[in-house]
Coordinates of C-alpha atoms in Angstrom, one line a residue:
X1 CA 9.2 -11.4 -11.7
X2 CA 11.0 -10.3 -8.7
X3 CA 8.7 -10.3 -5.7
X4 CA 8.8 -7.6 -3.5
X5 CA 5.9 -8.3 -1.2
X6 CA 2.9 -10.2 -1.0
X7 CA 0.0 -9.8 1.5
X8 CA -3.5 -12.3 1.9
X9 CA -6.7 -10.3 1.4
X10 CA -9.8 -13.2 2.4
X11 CA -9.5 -15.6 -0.5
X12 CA -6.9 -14.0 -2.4
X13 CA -3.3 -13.5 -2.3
X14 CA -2.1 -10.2 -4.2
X15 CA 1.8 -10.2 -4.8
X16 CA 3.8 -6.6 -5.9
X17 CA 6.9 -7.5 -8.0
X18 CA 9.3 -6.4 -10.3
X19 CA 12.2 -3.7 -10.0
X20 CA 14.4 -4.8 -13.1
X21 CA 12.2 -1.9 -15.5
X22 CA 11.6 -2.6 -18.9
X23 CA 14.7 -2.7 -20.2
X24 CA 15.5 -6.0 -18.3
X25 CA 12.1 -7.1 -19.0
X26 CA 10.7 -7.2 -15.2
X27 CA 7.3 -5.1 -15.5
X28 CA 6.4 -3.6 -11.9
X29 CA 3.1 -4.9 -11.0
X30 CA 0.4 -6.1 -8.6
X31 CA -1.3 -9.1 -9.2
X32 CA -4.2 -10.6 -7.6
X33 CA -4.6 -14.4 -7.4
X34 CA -7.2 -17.1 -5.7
X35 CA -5.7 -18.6 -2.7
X36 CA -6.1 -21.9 -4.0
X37 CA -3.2 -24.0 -4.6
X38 CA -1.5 -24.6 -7.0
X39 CA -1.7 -20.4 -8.2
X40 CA -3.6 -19.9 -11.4
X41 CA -3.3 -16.8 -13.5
X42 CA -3.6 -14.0 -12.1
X43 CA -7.7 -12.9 -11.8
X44 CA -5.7 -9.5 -12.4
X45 CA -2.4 -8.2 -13.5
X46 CA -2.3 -4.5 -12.9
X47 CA 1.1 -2.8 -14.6
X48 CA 2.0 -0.4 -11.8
X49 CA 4.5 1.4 -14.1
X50 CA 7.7 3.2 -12.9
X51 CA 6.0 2.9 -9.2
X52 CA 7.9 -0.4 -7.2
X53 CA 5.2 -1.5 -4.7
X54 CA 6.0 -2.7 -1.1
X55 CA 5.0 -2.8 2.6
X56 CA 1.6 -4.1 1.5
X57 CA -1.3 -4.5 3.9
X58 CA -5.3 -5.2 3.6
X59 CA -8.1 -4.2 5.5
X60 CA -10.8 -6.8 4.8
X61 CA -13.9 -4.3 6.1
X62 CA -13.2 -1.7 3.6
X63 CA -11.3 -3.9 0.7
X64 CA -8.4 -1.5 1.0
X65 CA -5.1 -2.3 -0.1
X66 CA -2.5 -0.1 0.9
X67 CA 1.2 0.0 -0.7
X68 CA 4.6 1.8 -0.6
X69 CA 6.8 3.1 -3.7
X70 CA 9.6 5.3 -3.0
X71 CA 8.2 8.9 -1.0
X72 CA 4.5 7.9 -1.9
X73 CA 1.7 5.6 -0.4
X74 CA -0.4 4.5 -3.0
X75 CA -4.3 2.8 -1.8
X76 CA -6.2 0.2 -4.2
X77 CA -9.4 -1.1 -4.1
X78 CA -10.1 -4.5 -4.8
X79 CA -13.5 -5.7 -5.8
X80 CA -15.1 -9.4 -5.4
X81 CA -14.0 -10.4 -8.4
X82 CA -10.0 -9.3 -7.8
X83 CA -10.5 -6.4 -9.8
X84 CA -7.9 -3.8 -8.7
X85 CA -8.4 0.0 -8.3
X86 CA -6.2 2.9 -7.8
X87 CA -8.0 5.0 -5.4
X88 CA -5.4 7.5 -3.8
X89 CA -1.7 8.3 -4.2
X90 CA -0.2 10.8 -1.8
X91 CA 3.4 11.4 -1.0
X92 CA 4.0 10.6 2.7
X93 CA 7.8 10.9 3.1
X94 CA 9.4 14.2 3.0
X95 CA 13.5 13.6 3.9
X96 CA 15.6 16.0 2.4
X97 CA 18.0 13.5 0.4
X98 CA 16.1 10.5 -0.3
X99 CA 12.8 10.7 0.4
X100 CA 11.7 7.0 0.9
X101 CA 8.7 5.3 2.9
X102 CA 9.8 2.1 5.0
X103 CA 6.7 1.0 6.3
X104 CA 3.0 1.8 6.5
X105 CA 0.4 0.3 8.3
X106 CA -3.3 0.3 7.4
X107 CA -5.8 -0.4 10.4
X108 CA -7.5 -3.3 10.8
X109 CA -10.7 -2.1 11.9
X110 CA -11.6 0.1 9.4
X111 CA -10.2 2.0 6.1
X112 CA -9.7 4.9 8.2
X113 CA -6.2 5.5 9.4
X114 CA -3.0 5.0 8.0
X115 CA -0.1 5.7 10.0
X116 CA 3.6 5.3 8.1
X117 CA 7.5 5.9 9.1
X118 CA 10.4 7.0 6.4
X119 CA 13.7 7.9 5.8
X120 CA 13.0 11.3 7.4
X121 CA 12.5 10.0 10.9
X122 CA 9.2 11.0 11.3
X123 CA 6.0 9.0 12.3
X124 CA 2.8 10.4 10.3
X125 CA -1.0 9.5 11.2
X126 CA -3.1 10.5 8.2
X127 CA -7.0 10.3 8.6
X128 CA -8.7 8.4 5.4
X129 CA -12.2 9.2 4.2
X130 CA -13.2 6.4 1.5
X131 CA -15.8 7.2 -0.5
X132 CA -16.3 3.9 -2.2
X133 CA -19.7 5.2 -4.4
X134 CA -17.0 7.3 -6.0
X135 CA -14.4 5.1 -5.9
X136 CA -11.7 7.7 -4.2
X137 CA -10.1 8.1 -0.8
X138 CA -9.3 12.0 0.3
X139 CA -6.6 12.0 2.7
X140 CA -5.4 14.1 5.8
X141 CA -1.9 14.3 8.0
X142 CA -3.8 14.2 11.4
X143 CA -0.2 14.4 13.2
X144 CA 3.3 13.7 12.9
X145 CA 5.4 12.0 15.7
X146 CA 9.1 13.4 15.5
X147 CA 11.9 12.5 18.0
X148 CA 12.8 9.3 16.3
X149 CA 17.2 9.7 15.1
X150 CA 16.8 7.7 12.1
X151 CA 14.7 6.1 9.5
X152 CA 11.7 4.2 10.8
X153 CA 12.0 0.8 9.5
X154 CA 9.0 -1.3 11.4
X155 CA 5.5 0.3 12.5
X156 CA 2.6 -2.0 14.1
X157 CA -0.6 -0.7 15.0
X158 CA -3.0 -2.4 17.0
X159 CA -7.1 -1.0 17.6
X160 CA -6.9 -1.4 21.3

C-alpha cells in the first residue's frame, strides 16, 4: 500500500493509503492499528473505494476523524475498539477546473468546527453538529474567507 497520510488518535495509529486502484492492486483504505510496536494487523481495514484519503486529523474529545479525497471532506468515527465509521461526506471545494481540497483542519477542542482551504482559493469555516446516538454529523458553511490568489496549501487552527 502506498501511504498517503497517517495521523495518531490516543492509542492508535490510523494510516490512509493507496492510489494505484484496483487494476494495479493498491485498494484505497483506512486502517486503524494499536500504537504498539512492532504494528499488528490492522484492528480494522475499512476499503474506502474510489475515494483517496488525505490531510487526516483527530479530535480525541469527540473520536472524530476527519479526511480529504479530491473536492470532498469525508468525517469517521472511531469507536474503543478501532471500529471505523463513516459519519458525513460533504464536498468542501468548489474551483471551477479541478476542484480539489489541500488541507483541512479539525479543532482540537471539540468536534465542532472544521475549517478547510482548496484549489479555489477560498478559506471555508463549516460549523459541525455530531450527533453521536445517531451516529451522523450535519454540517454547515458558517463563512468563507476569500482574498487568497491561489490554492491554499497549509491551514492551522489553534482554540485560543
Amino acid at each position: 500500500m502506498c501511504i498517503r497520510d497517517r495521523v495518531s488518535h490516543k492509542d492508535k495509529l490510523l494510516i490512509a493509503g493507496g492510489g494505484g486502484g484496483a487494476e494495479f492492486g493498491v485498494l484505497n483504505k483506512l486502517q486503524v492499528y494499536s500504537r504498539e510496536l512492532p504494528l499488528q494487523t490492522p484492528l480494522h481495514d475499512l476499503d474506502t473505494g474510489p475515494d483517496i484519503l488525505e490531510y487526516l486529523h483527530s479530535n480525541n474529545k469527540d473520536d472524530v476523524i476527519s479526511s480529504v479525497a479530491e473536492e470532498n471532506i469525508i468525517l469517521y468515527g472511531l469507536d474503543n475498539k478501532g471500529q471505523l465509521k463513516q459519519l458525513a461526506k460533504f464536498q468542501g471545494d468548489f474551483g471551477d477546473k479541478e476542484p480539489c481540497l489541500r488541507s483541512s483542519v479539525l479543532s482540537k477542542a471539540n468536534c465542532s468546527i472544521l475549517v478547510t482551504g482548496g484549489e479555489d482559493g477560498v478559506i471555508r469555516v463549516w460549523k459541525l453538529d455530531y450527533n453521536q446516538s445517531q451516529g451522523v454529523i450535519k454540517h454547515e458553511k458558517l463563512r468563507e474567507i476569500k482574498g487568497h490568489t491561489g490554492p491554499i496549501n497549509c491551514l492551522d487552527i489553534t482554540s485560543n
